Coordinates of C-alpha atoms and ligand atoms in Angstrom, one line a residue:
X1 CA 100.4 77.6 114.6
X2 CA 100.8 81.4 115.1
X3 CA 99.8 83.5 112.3
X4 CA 102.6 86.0 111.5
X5 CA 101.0 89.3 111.2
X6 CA 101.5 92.5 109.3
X7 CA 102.1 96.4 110.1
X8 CA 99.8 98.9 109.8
X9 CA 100.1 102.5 111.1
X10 CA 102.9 100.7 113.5
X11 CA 99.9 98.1 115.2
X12 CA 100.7 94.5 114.1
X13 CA 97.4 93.0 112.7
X14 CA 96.1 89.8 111.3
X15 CA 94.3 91.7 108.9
X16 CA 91.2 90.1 107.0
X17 CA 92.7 88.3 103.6
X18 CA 93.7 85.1 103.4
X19 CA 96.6 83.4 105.2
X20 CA 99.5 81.8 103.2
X21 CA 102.5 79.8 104.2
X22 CA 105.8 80.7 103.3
X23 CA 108.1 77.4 103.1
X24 CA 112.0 77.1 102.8
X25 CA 113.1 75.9 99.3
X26 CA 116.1 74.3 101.0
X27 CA 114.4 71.6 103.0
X28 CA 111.0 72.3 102.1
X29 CA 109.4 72.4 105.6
X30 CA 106.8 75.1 106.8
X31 CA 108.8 78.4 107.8
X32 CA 105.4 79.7 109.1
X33 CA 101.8 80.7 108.3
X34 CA 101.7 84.7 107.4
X35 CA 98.4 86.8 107.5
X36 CA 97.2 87.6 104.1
X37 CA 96.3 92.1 103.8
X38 CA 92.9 92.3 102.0
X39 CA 91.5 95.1 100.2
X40 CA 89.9 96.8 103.3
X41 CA 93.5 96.0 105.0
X42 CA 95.0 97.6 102.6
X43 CA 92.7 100.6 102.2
X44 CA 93.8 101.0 106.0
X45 CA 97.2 100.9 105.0
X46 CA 97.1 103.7 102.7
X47 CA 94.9 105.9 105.4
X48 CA 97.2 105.5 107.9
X49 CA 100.0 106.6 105.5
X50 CA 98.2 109.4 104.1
X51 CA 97.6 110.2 107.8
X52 CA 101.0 110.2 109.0
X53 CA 102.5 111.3 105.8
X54 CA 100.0 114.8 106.5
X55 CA 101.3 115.0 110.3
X56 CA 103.0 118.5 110.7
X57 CA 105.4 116.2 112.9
X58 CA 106.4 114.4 109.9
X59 CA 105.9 116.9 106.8
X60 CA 108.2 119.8 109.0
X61 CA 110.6 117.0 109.9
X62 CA 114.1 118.9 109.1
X63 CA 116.2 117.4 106.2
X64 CA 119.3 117.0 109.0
X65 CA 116.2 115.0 111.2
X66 CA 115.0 113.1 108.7
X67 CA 118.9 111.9 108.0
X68 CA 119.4 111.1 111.4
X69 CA 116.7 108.8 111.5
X70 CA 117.5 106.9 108.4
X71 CA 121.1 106.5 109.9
X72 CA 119.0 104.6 113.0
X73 CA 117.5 102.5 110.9
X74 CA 121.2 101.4 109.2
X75 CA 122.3 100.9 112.7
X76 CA 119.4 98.9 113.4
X77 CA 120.1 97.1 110.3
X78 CA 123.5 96.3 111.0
X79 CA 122.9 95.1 114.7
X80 CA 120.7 92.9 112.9
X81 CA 122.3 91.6 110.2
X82 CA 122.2 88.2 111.1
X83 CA 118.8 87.7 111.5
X84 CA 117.9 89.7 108.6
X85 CA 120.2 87.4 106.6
X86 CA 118.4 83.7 108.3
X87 CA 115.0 85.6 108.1
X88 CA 115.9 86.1 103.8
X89 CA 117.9 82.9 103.7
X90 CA 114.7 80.8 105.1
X91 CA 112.3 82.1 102.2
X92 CA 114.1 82.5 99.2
X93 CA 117.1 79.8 99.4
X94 CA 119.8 82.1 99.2
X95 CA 123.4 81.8 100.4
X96 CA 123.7 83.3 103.9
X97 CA 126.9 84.7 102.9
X98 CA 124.9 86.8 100.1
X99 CA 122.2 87.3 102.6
X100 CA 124.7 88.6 104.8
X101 CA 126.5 91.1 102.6
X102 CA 122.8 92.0 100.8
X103 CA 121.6 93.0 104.9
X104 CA 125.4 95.0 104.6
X105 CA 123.7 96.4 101.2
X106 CA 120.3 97.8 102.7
X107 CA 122.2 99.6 105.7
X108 CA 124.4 101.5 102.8
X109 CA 121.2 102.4 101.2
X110 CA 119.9 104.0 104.0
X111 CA 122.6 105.9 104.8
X112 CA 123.4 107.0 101.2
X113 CA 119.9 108.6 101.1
X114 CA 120.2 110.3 104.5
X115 CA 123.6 111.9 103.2
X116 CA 121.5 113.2 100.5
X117 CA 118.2 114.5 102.2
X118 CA 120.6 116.3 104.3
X119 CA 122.5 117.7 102.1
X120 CA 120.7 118.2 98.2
X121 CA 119.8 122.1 97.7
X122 CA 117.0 123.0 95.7
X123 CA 117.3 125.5 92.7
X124 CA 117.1 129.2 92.0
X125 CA 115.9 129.5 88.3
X126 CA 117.8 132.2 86.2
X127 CA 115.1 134.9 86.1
X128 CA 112.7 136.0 82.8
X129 CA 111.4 138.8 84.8
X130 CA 111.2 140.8 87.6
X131 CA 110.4 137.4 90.0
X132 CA 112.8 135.4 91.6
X133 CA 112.1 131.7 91.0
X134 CA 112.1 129.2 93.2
X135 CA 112.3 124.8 92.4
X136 CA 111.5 122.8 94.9
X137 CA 110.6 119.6 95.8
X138 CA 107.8 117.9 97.3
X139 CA 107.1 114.3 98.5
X140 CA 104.2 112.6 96.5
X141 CA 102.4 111.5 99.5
X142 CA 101.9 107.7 100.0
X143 CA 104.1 105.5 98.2
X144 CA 102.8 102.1 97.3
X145 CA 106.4 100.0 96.7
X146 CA 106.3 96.3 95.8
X147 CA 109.0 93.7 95.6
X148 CA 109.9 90.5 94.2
X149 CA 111.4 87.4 96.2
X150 CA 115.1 87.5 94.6
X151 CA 116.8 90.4 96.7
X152 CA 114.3 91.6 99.3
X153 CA 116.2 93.0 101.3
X154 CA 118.4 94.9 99.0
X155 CA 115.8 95.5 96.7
X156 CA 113.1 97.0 99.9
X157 CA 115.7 99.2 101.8
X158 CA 116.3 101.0 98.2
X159 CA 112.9 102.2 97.8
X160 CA 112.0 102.6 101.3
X161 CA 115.4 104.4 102.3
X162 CA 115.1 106.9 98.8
X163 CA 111.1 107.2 99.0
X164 CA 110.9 108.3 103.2
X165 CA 114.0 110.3 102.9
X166 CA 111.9 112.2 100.0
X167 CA 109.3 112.7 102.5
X168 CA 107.0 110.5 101.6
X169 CA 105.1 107.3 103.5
X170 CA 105.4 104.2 102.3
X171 CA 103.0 101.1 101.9
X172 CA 105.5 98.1 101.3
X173 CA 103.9 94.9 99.7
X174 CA 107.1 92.3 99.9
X175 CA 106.4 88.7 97.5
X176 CA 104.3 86.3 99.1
X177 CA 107.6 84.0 99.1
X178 CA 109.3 86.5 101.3
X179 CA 107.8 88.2 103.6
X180 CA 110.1 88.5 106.4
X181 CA 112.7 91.2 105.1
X182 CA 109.9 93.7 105.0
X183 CA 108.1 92.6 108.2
X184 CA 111.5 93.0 109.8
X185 CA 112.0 96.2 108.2
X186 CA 109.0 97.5 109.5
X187 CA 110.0 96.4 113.1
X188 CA 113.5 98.1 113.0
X189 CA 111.5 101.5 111.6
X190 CA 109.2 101.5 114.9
X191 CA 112.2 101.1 117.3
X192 CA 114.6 103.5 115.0
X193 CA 111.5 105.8 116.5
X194 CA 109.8 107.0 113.0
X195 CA 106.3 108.0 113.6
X196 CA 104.0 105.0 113.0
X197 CA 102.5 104.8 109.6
X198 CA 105.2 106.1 107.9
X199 CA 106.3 102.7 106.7
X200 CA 103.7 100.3 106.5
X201 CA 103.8 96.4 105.2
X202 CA 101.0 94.5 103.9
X203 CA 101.7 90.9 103.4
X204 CA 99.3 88.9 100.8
X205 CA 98.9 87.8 97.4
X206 CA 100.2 90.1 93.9
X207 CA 96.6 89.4 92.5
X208 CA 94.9 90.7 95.8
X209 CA 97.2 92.9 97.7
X210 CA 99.0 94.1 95.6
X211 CA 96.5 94.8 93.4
X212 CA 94.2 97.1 96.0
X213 CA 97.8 98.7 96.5
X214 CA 97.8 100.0 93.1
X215 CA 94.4 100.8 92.8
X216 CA 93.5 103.1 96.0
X217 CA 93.3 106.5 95.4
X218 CA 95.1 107.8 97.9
X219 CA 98.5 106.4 96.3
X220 CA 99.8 109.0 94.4
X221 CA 103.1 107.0 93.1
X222 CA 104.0 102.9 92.3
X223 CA 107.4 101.8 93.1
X224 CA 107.6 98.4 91.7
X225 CA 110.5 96.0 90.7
X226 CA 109.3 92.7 89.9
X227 CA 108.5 90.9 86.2
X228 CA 107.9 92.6 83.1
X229 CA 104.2 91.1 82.7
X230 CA 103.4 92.6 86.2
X231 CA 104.9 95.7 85.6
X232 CA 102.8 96.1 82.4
X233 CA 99.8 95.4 83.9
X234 CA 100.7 97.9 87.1
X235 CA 102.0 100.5 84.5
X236 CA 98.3 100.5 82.8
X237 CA 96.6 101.1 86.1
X238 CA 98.7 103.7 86.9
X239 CA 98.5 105.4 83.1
X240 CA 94.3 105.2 84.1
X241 CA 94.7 106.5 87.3
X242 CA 97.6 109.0 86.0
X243 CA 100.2 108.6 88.9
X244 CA 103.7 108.1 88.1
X245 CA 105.5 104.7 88.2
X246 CA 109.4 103.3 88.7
X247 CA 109.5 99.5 87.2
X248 CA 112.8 97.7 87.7
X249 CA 111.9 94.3 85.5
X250 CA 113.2 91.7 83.9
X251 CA 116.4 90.7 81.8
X252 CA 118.1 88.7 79.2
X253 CA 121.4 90.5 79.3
X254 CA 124.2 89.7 77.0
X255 CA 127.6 89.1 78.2
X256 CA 130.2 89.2 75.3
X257 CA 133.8 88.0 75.3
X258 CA 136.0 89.1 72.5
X259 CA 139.1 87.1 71.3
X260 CA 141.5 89.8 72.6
X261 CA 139.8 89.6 76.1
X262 CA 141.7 88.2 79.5
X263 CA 140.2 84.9 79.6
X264 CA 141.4 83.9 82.9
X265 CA 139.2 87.2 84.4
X266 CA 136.4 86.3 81.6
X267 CA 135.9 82.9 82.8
X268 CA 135.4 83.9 85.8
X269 CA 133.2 86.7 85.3
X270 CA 130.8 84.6 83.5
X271 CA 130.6 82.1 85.6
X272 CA 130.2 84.3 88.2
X273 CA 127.7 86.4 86.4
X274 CA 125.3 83.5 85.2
X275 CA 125.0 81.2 88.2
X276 CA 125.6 83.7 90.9
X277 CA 121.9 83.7 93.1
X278 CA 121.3 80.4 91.0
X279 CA 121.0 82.8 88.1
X280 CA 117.6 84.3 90.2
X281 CA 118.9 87.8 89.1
X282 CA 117.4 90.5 87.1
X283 CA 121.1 91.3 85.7
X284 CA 122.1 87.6 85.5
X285 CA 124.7 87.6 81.9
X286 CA 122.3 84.6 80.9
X287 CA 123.2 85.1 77.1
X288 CA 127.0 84.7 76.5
X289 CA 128.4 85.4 73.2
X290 CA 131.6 84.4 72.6
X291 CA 134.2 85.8 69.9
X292 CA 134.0 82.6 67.1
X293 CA 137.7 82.2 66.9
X294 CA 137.8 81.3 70.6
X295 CA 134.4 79.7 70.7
X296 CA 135.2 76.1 71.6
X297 CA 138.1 76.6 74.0
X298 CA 136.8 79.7 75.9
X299 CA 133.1 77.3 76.4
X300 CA 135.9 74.0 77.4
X301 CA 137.0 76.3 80.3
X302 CA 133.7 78.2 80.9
X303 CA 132.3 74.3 81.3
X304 CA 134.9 73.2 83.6
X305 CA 134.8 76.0 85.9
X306 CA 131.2 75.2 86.3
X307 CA 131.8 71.7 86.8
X308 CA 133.5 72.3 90.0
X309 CA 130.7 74.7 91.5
X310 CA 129.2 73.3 94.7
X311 CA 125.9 72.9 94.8
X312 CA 125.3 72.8 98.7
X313 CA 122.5 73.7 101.2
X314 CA 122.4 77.9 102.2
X315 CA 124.2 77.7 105.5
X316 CA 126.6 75.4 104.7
X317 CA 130.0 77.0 104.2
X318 CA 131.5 76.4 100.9
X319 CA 127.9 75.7 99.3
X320 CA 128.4 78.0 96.2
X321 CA 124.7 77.2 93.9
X322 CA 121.8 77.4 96.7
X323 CA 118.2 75.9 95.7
X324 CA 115.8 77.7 93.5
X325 CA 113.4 80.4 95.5
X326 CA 110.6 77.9 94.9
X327 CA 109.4 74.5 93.9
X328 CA 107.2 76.2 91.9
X329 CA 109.9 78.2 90.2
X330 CA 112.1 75.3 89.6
X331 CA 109.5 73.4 87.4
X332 CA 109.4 76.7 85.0
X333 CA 112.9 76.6 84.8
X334 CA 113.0 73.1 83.9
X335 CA 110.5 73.8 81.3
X336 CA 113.0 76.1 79.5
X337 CA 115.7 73.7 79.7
X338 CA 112.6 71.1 78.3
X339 CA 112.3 73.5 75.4
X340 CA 116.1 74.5 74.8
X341 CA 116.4 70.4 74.1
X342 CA 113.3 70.6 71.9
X343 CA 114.9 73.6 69.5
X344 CA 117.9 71.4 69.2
X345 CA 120.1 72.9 72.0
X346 CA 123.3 70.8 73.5
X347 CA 123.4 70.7 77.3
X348 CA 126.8 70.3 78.0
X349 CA 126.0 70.5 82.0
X350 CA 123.7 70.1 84.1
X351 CA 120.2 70.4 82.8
X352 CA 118.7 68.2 85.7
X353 CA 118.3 68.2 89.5
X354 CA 121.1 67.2 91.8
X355 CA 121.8 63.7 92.8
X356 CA 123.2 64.1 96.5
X357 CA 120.8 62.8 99.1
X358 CA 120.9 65.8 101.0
X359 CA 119.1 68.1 98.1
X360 CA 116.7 65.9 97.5
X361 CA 114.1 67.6 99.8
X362 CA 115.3 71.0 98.9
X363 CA 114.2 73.0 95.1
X364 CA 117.8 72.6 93.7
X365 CA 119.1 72.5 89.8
X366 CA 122.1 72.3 88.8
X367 CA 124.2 75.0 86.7
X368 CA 123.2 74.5 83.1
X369 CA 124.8 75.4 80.0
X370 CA 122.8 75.2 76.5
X371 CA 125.1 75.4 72.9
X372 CA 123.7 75.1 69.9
X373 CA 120.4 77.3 70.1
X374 CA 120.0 80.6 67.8
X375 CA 119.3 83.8 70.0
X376 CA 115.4 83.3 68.4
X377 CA 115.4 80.2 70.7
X378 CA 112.7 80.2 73.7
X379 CA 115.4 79.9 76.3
X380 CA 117.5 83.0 74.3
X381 CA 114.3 85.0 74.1
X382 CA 112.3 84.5 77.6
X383 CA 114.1 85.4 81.3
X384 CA 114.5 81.8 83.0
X385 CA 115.4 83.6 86.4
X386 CA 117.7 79.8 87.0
X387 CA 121.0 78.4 86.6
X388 CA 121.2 78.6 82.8
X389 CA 122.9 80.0 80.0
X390 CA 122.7 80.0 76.7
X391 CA 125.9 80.1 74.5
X392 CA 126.3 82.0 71.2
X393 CA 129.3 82.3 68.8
X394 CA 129.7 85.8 66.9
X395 CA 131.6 87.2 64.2
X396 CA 132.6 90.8 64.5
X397 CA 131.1 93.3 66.4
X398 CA 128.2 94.4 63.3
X399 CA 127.0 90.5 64.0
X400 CA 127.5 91.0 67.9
X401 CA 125.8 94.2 68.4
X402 CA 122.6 92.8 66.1
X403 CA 122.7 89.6 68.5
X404 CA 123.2 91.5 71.5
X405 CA 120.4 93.9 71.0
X406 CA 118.1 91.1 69.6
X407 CA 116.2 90.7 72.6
X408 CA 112.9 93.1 74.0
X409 CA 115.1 93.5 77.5
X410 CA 117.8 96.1 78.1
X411 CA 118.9 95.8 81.7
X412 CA 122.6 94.4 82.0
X413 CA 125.6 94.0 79.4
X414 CA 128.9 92.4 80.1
X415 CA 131.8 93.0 77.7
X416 CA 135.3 91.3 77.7
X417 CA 138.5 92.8 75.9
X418 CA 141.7 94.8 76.1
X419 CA 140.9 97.2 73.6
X420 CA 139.3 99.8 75.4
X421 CA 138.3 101.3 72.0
X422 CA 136.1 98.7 70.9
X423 CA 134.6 98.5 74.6
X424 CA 133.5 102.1 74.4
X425 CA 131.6 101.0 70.4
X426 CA 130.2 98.4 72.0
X427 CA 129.2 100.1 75.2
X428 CA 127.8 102.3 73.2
X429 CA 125.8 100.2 70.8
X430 CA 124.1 98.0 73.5
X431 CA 120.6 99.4 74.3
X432 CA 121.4 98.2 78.0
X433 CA 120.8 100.6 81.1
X434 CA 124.2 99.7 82.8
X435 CA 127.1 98.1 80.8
X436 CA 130.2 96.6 82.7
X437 CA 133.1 96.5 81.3
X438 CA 136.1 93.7 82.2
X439 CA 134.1 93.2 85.5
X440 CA 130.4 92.0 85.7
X441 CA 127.7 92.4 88.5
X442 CA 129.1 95.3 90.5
X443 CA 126.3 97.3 91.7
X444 CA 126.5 100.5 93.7
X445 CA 124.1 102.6 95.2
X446 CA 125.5 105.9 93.9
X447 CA 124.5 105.3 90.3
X448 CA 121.5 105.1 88.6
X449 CA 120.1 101.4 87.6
X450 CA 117.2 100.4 85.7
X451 CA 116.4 99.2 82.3
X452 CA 116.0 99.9 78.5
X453 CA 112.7 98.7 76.6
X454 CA 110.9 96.0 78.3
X455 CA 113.3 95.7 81.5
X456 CA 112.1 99.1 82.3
X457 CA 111.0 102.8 83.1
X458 CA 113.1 105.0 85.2
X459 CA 115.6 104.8 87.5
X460 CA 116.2 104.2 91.3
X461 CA 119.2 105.0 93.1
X462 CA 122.1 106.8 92.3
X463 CA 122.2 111.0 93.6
X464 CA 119.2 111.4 91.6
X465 CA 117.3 108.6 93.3
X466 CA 115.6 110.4 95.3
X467 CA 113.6 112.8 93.1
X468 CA 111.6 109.4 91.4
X469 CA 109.9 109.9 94.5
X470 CA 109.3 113.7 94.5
X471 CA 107.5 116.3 91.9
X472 CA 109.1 119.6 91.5
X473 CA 107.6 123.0 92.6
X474 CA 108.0 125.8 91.1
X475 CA 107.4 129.0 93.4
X476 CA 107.6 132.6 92.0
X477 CA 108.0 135.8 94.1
X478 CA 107.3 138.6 92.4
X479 CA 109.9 141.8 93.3
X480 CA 108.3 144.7 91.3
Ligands
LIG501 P1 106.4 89.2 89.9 O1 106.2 90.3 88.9 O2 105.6 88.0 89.8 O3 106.0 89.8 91.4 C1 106.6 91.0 91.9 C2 105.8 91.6 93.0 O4 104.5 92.0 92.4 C3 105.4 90.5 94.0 O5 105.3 91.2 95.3 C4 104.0 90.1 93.6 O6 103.2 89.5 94.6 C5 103.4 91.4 93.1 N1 102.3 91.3 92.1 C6 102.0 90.2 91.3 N2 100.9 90.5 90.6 C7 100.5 91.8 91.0 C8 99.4 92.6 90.6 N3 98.6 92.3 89.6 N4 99.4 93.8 91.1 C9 100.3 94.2 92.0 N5 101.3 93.5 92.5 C10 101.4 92.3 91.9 O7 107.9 89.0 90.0 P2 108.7 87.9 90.9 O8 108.4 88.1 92.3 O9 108.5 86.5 90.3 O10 110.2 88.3 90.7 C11 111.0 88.0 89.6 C12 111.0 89.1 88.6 O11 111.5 90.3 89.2 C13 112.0 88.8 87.4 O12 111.4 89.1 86.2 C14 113.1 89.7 87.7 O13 113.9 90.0 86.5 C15 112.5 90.9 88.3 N6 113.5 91.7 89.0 C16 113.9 92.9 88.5 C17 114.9 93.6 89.1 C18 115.3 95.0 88.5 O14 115.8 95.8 89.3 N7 115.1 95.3 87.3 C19 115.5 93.2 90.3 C20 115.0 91.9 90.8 C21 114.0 91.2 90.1 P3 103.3 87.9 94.7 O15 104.6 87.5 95.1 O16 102.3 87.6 95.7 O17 102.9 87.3 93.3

């Protein structure tokens, strides 16, 4: 079998690490066998980036140049939406109608940055003397960015599209359980015509790839969105070696429905905002607290609603609950749902695998929903990244905020009522880095997203976005 291989200064190699395969979690079959980027690989990498990154024909690129070819790549993107979408769909499970509107996703990232290169001014400082002062900004270098298998391609044309239009060259290192987004990626930025090296992917293992990645010297900034663990252990390296760092991590984010609320729009946006991507997302509402005076009617309907999810193969139409991203995964999430039973929490659905014959080869779980736990609970504490959710009364918004905030993650927050009032104290109160209020889930490009405490440090996107990936220079001329 052919050996899928990776991109390096815009020459596909088969590098020197070790191979891996990447299977399909809906079937289970061998996608294909994809070369693994060792250290040396990777330290080639980075050189070819630096390289290119230095090439007068890419530092004196024009901001208006620079925009035009980030509005190739979109194009690119778009022509190739389809296969993006298979190529995504294969690895990580997902629905190829999410697939589908995630490749729509990565093409809007691209052009939202190249509206901005082309159009953000820098700054004249008010002057404290006779100088007139200058800020401007300047690319770090070479970017190492690394991703997690949930949303690659969202999650790759963010960084990539914000961190070249900067300037910059990037070294992308996708999961080892989906490497095709970025390998495509790579392809569609060779024929969009930027100059080799400027985006680079190694495929190959967190612990080895990924882990050179951070350590070469000649990275001088670590995009990484991925679990909080990882993004500890990358933050440290990056404190020692003292280059600046983005982590997008984990969640546990609350989603709260008040008595008042519209029910018929809250049932659905919980639903929705739990088991969504089989609940493998960072902002998944996986901790629903519900106003006590409507507890038992509002959970009645939230059950039945799930009850009638389908729980179908990817490219079937009407599947609405695709397989977990991995075998592997599944059996961690059905250790939580082991430990929610051994706490004394109530599954009132699913907490198993499907029975229908044609799942059985695929890494499916059902939707789950767990009553009876306390928010000190294992499965209330840890991200599952699955189908579950955990169900919590409250009385009052004193008892709600303390619940709500009771958790070391501060990604996402949901809240459901009519009394705009009490949205705004709660919005407020929740240490959460985006709040939604009588909606769930949207996500936009033109606003900033990240995390509070453990689910975090910075920001990426938003009109902003782009200066995570530059440092400001300050230039004084002197007019005596
Ligand atoms: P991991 O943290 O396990 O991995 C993320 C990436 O880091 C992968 O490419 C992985 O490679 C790599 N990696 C692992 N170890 C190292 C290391 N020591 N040095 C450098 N790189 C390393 O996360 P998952 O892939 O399991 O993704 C799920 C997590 O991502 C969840 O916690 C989720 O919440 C979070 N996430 C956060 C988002 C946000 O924006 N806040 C968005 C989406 C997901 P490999 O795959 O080979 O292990």
């Amino acid at each position: 079998m052919d050996i899928q291989p990776f991109l390096i200064g815009g020459e596909w190699v088969q590098g020197t690490g070790s191979a891996f395969d990447s299977t399909n979690p809906a079937n289970g079959k061998l996608n294909k066998r994809v070369a693994g980027a060792s250290a040396a690989d990777v330290d080639q990498a980075v050189r070819n980036a630096h390289r290119a990154q230095r090439d007068p024909k890419w530092r004196n690129t024009l901001p208006h140049e620079r925009a035009r070819l980030l509005h190739r790549v979109a194009d690119l993107i778009v022509e190739r939406g389809d296969l993006l979408a298979n190529v995504q769909m294969r690895e990580n499970g997902k629905l190829f109608s999410e697939c589908r509107t995630q490749a729509a996703a990565a093409a809007g990232a691209f052009r939202y940055f190249a509206g901005i290169v082309e159009t953000m001014v820098s700054e004249v400082a008010p002057s404290r003397g006779p100088h007139v002062a200058n800020v401007i900004y300047e690319p770090f270098g070479v970017v190492a960015a690394i991703t997690p298998w949930n949303s690659p391609l969202t999650l790759e044309a963010q960084k990539v599209a914000a961190a070249i239009a900067a300037g910059n060259a990037v070294v992308l290192k996708p999961s080892e359980f989906t490497p095709g987004p970025a390998l495509e990626l790579g392809r569609i930025f060779l024929d969009a015509g930027f100059p080799p090296g400027i985006l680079n992917v190694v495929t190959g293992l967190g612990g080895e790839t990924g882990l050179a990645l951070v350590q070469h010297p000649d990275v001088r900034m670590i995009s990484f969105t991925g679990g909080t663990a990882t993004g500890r252990a990358i933050g440290r390296i990056a404190a020692e070696r003292l280059v600046p760092v983005a982590l997008e991590l984990g969640g546990k984010s609350p989603h709260i429905v008040f008595a008042d609320a519209d029910l018929d729009a809250a049932v659905d946006g919980v639903v929705s905002g739990i088991f969504t991507s089989s609940g493998q997302s960072c902002i998944a509402g996986s901790r629903l607290f519900v106003e006590r005076e409507i507890y038992d009617d509002f959970l009645a309907r939230v059950v039945e609603r799930t009850r009638a999810l389908k729980v179908g193969l990817p490219d079937v139409a009407g599947s609405q609950i695709a397989p977990l991203s991995s075998f592997v995964h599944r059996e961690r999430v059905e250790s939580y749902v082991k430990s929610a039973r051994e706490d004394g929490g109530t599954i009132l659905i699913g907490g198993k695998r499907p029975d229908a014959p044609e799942l059985q080869a695929g890494a499916f779980y059902e939707p789950t929903i767990i009553a009876g736990l306390t928010n000190a609970a294992k499965a209330c504490r840890d991200e599952i990244f699955g189908p579950v959710l955990c169900v919590l009364p409250f009385d009052g918004e004193d008892d709600l905020v303390e619940q709500a905030n009771g958790t070391t993650f501060g990604l996402g927050c949901g809240i459901w009522t009519e009394s705009y009032k009490k949205a705004w104290r709660v919005a407020r109160a929740i240490e959460s880095g985006t709040v939604w209020i009588n909606t769930y889930k949207e996500l936009s490009v033109a606003v900033p997203f990240g995390g509070f405490k453990d689910s975090g440090v910075g920001r990426e996107k938003g009109y902003y976005g782009i200066r995570v990936y530059q440092e400001p220079k300050t230039i004084l001329w002197g007019m005596k």
